[in-house]
mmCIF file of C-alpha atoms in Angstrom:
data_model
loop_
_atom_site.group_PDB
_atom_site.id
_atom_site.type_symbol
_atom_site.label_atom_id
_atom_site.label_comp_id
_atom_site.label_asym_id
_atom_site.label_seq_id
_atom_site.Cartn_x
_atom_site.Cartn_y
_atom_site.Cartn_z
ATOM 1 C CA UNK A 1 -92.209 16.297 -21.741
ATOM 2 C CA UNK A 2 -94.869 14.114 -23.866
ATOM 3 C CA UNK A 3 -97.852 16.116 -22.476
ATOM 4 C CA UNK A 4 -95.596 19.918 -23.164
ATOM 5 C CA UNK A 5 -95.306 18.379 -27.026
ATOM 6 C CA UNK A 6 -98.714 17.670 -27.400
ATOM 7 C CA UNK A 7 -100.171 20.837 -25.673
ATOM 8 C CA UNK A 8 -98.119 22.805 -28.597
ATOM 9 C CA UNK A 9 -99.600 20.483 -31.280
ATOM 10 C CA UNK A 10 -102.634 21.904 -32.965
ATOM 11 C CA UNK A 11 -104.299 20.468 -35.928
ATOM 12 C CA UNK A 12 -104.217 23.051 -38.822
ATOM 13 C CA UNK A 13 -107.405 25.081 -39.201
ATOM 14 C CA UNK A 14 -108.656 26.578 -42.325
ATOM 15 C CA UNK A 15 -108.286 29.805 -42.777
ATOM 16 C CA UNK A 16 -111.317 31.856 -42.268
ATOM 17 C CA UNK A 17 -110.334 34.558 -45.385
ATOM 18 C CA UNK A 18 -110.489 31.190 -47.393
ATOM 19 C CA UNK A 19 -113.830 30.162 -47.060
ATOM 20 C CA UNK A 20 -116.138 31.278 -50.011
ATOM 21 C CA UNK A 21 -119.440 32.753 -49.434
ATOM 22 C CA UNK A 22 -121.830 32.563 -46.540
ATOM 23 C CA UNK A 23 -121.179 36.005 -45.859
ATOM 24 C CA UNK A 24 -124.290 36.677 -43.626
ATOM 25 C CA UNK A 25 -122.196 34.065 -40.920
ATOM 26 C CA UNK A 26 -118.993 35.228 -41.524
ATOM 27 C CA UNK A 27 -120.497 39.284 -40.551
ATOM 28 C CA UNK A 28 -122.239 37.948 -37.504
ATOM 29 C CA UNK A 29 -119.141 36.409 -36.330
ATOM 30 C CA UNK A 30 -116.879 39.119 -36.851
ATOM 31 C CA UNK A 31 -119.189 41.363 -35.424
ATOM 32 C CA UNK A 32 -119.613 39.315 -32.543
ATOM 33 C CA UNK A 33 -116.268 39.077 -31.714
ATOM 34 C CA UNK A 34 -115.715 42.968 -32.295
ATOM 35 C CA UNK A 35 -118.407 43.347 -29.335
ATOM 36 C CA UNK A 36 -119.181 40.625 -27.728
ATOM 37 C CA UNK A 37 -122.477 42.036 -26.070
ATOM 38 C CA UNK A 38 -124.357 41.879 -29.367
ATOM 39 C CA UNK A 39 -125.234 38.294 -27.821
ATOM 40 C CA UNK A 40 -124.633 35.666 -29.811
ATOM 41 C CA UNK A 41 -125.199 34.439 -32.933
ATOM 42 C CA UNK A 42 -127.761 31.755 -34.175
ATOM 43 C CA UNK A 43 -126.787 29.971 -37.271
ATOM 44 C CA UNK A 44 -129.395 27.857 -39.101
ATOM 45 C CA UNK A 45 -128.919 26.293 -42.355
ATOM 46 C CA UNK A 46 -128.544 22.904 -44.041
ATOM 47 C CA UNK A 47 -125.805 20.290 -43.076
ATOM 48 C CA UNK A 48 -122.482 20.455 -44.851
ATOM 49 C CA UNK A 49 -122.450 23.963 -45.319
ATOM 50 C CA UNK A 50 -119.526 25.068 -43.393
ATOM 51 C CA UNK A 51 -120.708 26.446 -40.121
ATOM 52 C CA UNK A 52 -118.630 24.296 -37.900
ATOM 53 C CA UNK A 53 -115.439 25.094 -40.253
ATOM 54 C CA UNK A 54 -116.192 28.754 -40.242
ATOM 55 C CA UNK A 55 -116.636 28.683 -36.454
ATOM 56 C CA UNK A 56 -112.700 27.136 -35.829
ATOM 57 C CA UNK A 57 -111.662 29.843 -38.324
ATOM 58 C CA UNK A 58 -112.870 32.648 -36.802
ATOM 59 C CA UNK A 59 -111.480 31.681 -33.332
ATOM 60 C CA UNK A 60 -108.420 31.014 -35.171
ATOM 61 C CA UNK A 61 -107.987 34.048 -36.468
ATOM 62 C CA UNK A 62 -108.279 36.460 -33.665
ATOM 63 C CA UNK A 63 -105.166 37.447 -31.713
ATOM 64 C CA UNK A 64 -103.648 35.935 -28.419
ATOM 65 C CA UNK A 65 -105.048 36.683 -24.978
ATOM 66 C CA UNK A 66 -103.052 37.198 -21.896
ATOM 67 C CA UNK A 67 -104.247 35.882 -18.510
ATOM 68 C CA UNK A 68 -103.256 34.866 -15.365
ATOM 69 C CA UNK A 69 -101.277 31.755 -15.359
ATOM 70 C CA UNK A 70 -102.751 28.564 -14.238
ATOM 71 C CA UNK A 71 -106.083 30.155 -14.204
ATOM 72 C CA UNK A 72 -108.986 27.542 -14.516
ATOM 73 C CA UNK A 73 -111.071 30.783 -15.745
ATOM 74 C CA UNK A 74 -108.241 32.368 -17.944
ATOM 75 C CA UNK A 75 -108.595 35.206 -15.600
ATOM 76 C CA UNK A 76 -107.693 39.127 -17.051
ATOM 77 C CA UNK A 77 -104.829 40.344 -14.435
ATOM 78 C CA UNK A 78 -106.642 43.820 -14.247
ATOM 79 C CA UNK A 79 -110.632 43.332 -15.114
ATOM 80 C CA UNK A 80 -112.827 42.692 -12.215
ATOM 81 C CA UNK A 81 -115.226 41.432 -14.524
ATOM 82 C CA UNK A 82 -112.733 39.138 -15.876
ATOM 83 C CA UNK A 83 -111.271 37.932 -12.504
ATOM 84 C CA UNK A 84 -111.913 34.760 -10.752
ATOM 85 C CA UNK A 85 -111.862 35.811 -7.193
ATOM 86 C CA UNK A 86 -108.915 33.899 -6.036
ATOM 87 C CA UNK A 87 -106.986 36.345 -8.492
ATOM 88 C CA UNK A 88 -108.781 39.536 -6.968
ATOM 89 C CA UNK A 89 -107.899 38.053 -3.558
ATOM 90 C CA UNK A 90 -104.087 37.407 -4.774
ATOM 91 C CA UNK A 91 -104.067 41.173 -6.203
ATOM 92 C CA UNK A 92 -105.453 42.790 -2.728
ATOM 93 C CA UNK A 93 -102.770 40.879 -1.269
ATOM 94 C CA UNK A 94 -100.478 42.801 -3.234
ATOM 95 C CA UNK A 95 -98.761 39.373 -4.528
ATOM 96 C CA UNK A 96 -96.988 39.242 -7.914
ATOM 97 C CA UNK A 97 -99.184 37.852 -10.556
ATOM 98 C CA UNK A 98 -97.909 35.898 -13.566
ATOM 99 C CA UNK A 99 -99.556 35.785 -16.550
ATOM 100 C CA UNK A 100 -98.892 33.355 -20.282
ATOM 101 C CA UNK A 101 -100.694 34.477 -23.686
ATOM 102 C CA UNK A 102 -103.103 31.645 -25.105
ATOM 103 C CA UNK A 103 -105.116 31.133 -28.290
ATOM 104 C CA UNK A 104 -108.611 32.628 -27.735
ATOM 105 C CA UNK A 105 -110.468 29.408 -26.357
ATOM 106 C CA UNK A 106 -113.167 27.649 -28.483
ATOM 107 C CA UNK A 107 -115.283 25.051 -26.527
ATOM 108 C CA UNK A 108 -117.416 22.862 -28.774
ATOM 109 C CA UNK A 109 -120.347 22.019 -26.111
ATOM 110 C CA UNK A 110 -121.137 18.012 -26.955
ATOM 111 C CA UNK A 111 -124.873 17.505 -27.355
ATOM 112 C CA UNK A 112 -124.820 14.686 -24.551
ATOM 113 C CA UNK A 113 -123.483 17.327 -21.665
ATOM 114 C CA UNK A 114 -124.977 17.708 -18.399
ATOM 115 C CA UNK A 115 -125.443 20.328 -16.361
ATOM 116 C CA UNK A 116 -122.710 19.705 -13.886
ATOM 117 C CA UNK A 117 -120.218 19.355 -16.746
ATOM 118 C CA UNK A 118 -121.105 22.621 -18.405
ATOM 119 C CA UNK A 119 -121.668 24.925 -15.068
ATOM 120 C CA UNK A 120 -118.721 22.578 -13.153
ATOM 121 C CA UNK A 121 -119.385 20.761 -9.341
ATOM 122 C CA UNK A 122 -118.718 21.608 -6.211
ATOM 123 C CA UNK A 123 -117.395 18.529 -3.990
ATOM 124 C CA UNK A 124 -120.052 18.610 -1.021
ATOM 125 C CA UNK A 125 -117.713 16.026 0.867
ATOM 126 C CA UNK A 126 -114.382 18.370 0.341
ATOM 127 C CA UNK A 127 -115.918 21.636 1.425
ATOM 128 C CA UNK A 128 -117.187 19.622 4.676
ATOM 129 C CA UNK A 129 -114.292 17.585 6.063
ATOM 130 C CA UNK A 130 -111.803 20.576 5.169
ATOM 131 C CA UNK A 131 -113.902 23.588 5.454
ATOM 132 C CA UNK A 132 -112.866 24.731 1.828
ATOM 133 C CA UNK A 133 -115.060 25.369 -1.300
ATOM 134 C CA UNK A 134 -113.914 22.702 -3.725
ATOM 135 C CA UNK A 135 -115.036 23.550 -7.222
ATOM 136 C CA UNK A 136 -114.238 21.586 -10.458
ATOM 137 C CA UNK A 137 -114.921 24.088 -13.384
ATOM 138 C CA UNK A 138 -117.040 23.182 -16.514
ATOM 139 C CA UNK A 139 -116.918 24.482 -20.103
ATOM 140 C CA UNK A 140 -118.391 27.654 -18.607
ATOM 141 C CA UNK A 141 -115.858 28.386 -17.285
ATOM 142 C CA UNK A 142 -112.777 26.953 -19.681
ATOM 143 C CA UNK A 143 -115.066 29.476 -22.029
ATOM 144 C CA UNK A 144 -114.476 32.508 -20.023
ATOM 145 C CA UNK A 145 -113.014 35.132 -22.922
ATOM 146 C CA UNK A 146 -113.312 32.940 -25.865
ATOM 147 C CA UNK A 147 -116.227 31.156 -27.782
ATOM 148 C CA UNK A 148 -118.591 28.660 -26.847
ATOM 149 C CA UNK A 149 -120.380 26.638 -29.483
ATOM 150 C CA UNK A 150 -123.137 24.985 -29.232
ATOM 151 C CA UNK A 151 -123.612 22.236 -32.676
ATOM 152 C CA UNK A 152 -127.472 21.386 -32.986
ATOM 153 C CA UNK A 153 -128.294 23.878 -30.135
ATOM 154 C CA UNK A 154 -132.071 23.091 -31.279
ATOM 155 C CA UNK A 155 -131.738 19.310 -30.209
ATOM 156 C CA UNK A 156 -130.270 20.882 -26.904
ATOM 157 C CA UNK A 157 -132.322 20.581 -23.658
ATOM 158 C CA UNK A 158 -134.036 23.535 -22.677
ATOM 159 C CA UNK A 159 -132.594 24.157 -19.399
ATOM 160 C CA UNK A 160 -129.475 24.122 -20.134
ATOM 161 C CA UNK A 161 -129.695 25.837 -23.445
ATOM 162 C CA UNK A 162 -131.220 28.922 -20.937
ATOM 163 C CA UNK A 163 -128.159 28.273 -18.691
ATOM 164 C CA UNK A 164 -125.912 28.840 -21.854
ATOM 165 C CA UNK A 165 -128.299 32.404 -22.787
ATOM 166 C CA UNK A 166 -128.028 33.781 -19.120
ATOM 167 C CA UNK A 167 -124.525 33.591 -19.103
ATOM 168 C CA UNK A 168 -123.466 34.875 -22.083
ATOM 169 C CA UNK A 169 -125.767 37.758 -21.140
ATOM 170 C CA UNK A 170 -124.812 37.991 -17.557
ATOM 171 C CA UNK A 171 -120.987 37.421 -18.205
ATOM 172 C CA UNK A 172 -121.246 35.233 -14.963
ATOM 173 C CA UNK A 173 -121.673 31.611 -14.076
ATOM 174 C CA UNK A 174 -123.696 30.737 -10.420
ATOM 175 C CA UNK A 175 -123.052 26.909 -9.073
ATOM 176 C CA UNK A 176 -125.425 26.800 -5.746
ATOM 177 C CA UNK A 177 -125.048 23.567 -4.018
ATOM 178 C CA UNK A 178 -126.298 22.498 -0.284
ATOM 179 C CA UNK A 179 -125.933 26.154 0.610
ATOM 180 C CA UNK A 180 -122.680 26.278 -1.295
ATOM 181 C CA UNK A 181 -122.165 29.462 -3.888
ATOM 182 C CA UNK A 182 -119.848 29.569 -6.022
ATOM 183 C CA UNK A 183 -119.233 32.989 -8.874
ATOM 184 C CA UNK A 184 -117.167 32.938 -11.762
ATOM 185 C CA UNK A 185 -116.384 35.018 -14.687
ATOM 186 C CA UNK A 186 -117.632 33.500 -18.261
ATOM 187 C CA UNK A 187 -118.089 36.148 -21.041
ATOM 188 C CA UNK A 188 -117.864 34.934 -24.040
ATOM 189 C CA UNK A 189 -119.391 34.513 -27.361
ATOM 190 C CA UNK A 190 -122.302 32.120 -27.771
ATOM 191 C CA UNK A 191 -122.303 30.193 -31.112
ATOM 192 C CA UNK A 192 -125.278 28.136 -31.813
ATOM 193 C CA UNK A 193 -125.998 26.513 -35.170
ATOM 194 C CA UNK A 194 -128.496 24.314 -36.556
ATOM 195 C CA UNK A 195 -130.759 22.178 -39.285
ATOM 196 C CA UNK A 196 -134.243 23.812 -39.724
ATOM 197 C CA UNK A 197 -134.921 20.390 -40.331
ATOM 198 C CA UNK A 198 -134.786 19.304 -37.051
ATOM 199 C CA UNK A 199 -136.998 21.518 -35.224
ATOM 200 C CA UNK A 200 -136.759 25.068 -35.081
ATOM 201 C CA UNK A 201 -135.898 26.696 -31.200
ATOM 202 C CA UNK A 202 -138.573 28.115 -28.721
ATOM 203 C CA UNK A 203 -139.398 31.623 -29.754
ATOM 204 C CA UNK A 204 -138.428 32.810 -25.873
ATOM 205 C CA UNK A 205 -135.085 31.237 -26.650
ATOM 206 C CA UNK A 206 -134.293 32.350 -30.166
ATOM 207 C CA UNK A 207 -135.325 35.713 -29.460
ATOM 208 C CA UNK A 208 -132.556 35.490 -26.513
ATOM 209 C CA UNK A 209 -129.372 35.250 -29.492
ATOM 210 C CA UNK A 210 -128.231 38.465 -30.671
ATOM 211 C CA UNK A 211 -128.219 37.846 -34.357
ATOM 212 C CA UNK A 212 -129.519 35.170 -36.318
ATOM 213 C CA UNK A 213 -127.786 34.340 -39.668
ATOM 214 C CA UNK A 214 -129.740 31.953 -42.596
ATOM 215 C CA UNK A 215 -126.829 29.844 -45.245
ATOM 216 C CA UNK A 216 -127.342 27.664 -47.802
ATOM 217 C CA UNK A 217 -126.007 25.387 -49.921
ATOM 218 C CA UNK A 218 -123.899 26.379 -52.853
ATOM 219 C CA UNK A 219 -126.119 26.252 -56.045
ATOM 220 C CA UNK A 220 -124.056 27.211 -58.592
ATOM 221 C CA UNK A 221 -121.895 24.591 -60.245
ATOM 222 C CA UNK A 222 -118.976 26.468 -60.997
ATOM 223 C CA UNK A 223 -118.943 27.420 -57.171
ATOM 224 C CA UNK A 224 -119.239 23.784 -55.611
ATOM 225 C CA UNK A 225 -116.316 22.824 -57.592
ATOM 226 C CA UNK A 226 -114.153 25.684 -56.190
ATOM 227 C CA UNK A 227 -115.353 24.832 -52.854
ATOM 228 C CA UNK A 228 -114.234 20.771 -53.119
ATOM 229 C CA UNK A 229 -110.918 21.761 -54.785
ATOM 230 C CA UNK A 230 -110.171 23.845 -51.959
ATOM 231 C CA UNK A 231 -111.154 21.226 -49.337
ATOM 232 C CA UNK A 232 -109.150 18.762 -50.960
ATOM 233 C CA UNK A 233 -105.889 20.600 -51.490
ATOM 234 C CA UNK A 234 -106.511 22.784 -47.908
ATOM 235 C CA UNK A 235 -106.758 18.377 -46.834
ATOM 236 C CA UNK A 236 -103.838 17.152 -48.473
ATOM 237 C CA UNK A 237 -101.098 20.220 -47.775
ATOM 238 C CA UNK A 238 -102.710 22.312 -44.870
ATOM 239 C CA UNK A 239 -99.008 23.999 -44.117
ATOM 240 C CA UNK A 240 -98.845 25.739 -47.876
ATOM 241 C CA UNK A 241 -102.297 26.865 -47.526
ATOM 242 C CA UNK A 242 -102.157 28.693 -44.237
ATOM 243 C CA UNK A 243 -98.912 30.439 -45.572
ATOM 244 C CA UNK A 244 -100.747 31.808 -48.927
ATOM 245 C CA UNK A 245 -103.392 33.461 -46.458
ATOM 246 C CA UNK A 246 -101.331 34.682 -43.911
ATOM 247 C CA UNK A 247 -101.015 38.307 -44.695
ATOM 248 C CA UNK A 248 -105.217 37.830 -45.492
ATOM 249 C CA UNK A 249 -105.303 36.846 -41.836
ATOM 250 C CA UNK A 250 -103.174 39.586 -40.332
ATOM 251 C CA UNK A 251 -104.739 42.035 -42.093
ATOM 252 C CA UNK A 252 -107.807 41.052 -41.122
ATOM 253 C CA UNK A 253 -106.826 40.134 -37.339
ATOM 254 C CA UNK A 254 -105.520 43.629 -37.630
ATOM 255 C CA UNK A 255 -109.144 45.540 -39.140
ATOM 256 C CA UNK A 256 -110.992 43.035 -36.225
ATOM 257 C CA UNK A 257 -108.379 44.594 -33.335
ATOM 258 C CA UNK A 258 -108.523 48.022 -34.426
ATOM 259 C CA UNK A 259 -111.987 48.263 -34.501
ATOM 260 C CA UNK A 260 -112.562 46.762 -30.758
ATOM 261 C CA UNK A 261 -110.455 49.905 -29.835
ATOM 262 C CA UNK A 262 -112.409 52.240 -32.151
ATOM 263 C CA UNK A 263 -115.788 50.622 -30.796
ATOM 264 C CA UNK A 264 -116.302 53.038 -27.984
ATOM 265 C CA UNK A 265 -116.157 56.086 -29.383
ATOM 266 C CA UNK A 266 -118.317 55.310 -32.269
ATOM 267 C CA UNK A 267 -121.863 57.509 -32.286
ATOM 268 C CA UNK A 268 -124.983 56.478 -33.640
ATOM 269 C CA UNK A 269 -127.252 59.575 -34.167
ATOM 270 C CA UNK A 270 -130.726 60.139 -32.351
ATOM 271 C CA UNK A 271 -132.441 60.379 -35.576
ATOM 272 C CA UNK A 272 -131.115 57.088 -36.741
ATOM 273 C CA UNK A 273 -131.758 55.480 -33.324
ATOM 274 C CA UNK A 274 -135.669 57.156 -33.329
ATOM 275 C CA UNK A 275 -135.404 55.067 -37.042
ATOM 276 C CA UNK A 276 -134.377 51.695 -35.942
ATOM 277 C CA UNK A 277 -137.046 52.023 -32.523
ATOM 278 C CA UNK A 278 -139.809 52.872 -35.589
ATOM 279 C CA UNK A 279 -138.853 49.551 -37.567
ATOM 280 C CA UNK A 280 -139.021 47.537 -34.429
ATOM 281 C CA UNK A 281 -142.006 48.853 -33.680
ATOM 282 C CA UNK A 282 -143.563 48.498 -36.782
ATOM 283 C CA UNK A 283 -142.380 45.131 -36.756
ATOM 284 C CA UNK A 284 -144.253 44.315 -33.822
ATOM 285 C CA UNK A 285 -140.950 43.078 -31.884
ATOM 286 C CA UNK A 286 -141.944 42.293 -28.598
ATOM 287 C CA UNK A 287 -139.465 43.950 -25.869
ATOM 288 C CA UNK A 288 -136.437 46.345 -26.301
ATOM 289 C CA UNK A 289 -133.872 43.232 -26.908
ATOM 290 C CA UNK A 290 -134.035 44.216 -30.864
ATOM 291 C CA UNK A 291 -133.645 47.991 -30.576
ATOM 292 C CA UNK A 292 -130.701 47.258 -28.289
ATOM 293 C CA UNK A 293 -129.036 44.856 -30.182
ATOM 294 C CA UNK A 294 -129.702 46.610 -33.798
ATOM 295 C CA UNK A 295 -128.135 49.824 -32.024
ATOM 296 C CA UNK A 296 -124.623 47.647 -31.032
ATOM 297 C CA UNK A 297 -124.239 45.895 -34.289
ATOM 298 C CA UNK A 298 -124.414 48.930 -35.999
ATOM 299 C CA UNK A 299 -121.804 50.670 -33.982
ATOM 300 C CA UNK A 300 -120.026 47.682 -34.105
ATOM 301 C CA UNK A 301 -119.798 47.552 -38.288
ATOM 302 C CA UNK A 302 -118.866 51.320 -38.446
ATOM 303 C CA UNK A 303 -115.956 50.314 -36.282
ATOM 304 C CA UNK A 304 -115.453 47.603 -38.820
ATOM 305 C CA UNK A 305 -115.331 50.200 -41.608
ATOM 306 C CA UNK A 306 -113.004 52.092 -39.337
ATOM 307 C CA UNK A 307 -115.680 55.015 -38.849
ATOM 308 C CA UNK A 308 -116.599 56.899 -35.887
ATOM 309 C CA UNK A 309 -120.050 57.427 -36.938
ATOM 310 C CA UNK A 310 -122.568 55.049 -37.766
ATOM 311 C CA UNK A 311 -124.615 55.794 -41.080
ATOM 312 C CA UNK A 312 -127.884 54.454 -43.074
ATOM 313 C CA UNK A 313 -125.518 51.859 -44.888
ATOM 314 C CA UNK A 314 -124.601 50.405 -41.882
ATOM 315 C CA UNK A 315 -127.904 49.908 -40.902
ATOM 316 C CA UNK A 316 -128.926 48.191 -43.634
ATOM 317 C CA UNK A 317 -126.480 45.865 -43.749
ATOM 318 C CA UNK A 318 -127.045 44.068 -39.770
ATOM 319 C CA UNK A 319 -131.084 45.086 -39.733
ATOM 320 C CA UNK A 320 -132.077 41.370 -41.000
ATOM 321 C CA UNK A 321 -129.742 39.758 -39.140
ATOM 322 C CA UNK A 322 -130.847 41.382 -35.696
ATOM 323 C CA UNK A 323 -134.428 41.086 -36.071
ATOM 324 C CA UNK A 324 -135.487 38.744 -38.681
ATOM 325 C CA UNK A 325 -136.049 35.952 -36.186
ATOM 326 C CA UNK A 326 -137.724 38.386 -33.964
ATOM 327 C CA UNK A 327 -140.746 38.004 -35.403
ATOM 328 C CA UNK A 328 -142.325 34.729 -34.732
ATOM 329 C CA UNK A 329 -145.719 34.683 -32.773
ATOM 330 C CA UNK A 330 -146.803 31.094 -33.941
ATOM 331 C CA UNK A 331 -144.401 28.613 -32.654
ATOM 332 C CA UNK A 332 -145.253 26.703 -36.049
ATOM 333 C CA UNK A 333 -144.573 29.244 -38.279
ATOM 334 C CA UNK A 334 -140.788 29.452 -39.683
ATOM 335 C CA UNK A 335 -138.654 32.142 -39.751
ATOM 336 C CA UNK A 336 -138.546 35.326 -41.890
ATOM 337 C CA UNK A 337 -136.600 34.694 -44.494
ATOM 338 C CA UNK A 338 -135.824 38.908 -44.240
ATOM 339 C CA UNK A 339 -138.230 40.214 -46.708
ATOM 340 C CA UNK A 340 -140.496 41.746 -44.476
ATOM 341 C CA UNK A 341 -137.703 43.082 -42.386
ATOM 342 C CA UNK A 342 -136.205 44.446 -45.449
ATOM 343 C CA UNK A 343 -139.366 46.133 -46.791
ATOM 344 C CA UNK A 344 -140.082 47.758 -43.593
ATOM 345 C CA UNK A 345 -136.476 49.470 -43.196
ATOM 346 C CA UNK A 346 -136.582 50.775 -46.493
ATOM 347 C CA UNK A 347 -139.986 52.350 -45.991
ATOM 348 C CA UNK A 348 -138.949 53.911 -42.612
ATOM 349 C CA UNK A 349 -135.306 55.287 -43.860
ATOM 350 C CA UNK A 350 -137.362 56.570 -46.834
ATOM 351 C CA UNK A 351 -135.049 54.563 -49.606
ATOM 352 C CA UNK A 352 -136.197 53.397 -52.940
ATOM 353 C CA UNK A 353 -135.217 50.196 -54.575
#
């Protein structure tokens, strides 16, 4: 009875319409989460800005999921690309599956994991003495339809950041153990943030997030004193706040929902596609990863707008964030701040300042 209290216990969260400014994080989020195959997004600024705050909020926000009960890999009851397969096996079987609606998931990743506790463990021992596959499952896996963040994903070990990158891209997690092989689902949306001031990421791995989005700290007086106030009175009566922005958080929950339905049928013209392939290009992007992903965020913020067809404006909005740390060459050198980027569109889609 203890444990059923607690599980319905949540600390209150802020509410993401309440947060002031950092706009360029709070569009690669939402965006994200509209279609999830933009990639990612890669947050860099200085500490204290927000980004963990604005990461809860988000996941917050967005409306229940249903999956199959009991699920270690909160299982869809009809995807195949959502399904563990001891739910696909249940379902040929023709045996009644039962499903409960959860908050989206958010796993924080701690910076200390290993690789067993993010991709789970199979129990050699188990799977010998009584010829079954024992998994455990690992954040991967609790991940599977929600968000995975990843705080300081710069002090991160390679490996395992590259673990993280191929699947959120494949939307599949592999655990191979003493000719073991275990396959479960785990697409979600990978969240990295970071301090430029504590080493920047390997250009192969940067290049591997979908959109990359700069803050910084508030300068403006006035501003920082909103900010505080808000902290403090969101700190001392977190109830009163979330009920002032509840209809801001349904209607946005609502715009978010409507346009993952509108999403497919959005079209992005040929000339405007030839456009953004000319700005790469001129850009010297190395690969297709930027035309591709430029192509879905744009879709993805007409569907936003609640359009069907993506236009210039559109464009110009997600360019920076979805190439900007394309870029680099020199390992040393730090990211474009957007300038260049910025120049370079305008020049291509013929628009004057």
């Amino acid at each position: 009875m203890v444990t059923e209290n607690l599980k319905n216990f949540d600390s209150p969260v802020f509410p993401f319409t309440a947060i002031v400014g950092q706009e360029e994080m709070k569009l690669a989020l939402q965006l994200n989460v509209i279609d999830p195959k933009i990639g990612g997004v890669m947050i860099m600024g200085d500490r204290g800005t927000g980004k963990s705050t604005t990461i809860r909020a988000i996941a917050d926000l967005l409306p229940e999921i249903e999956i199959v009960k009991d699920d270690p890999f909160n299982s869809h009851k009809s995807d195949l690309d959502l399904m563990g397969n001891e739910v696909k096996v249940a379902i040929q079987n023709g045996e009644e599956i039962q499903t409960e609606l959860i908050k989206i998931p958010m796993i924080d990743l701690p910076l200390g994991a290993t690789e067993d506790r993010v991709c789970g463990t199979i129990d050699i021992e188990k799977a010998l003495t009584e010829g079954i596959k024992a998994f455990e499952p690992g954040l991967l896996a609790k991940a599977n339809r929600g968000l995975l963040y990843v705080d300081e994903v710069n002090l991160l070990d390679d490996h395992l950041v590259d673990i993280l990158l191929d699947s959120a891209a494949s939307g599949w997690n592999t655990v191979e153990r003493e000719g073991i092989s275990i396959r479960h689902p785990a697409r979600f949306v990978l969240v990295g943030s970071g301090n430029p001031e504590e080493g920047e990421l390997r250009p192969q791995l940067l290049d591997r997030f979908g959109m990359h989005a700069e803050i910084r700290t508030v300068k403006d007086p006035t501003l920082r004193v909103k900010v505080v106030e808000e902290r403090t009175s969101f700190d001392q009566t977190p109830s009163v706040w979330i009920e002032n922005y509840a209809s801001e958080q349904q209607n946005l929950r609502d715009k978010i929902i409507a346009a993952q339905q509108l999403l497919p049928s959005v079209d992005l013209g040929y000339d405007l596609r030839i456009k953004i392939s000319e700005v790469c290009s001129r850009l010297d992007v190395d690969g297709l990863r930027g035309d591709i992903v430029t192509n879905r965020a744009a879709k993805a913020h007409a569907a936003y707008d609640g359009r069907d067809t993506v236009t210039i404006e559109d464009i110009s909005k997600i360019i920076t964030l979805c190439l900007r740390h394309r870029l680099r060459k020199d390992p040393l050198e730090s990211i474009d701040s957007g300038d260049k980027v910025n120049k370079i569109f305008k020049e291509v889609f013929e628009i004057e300042d």
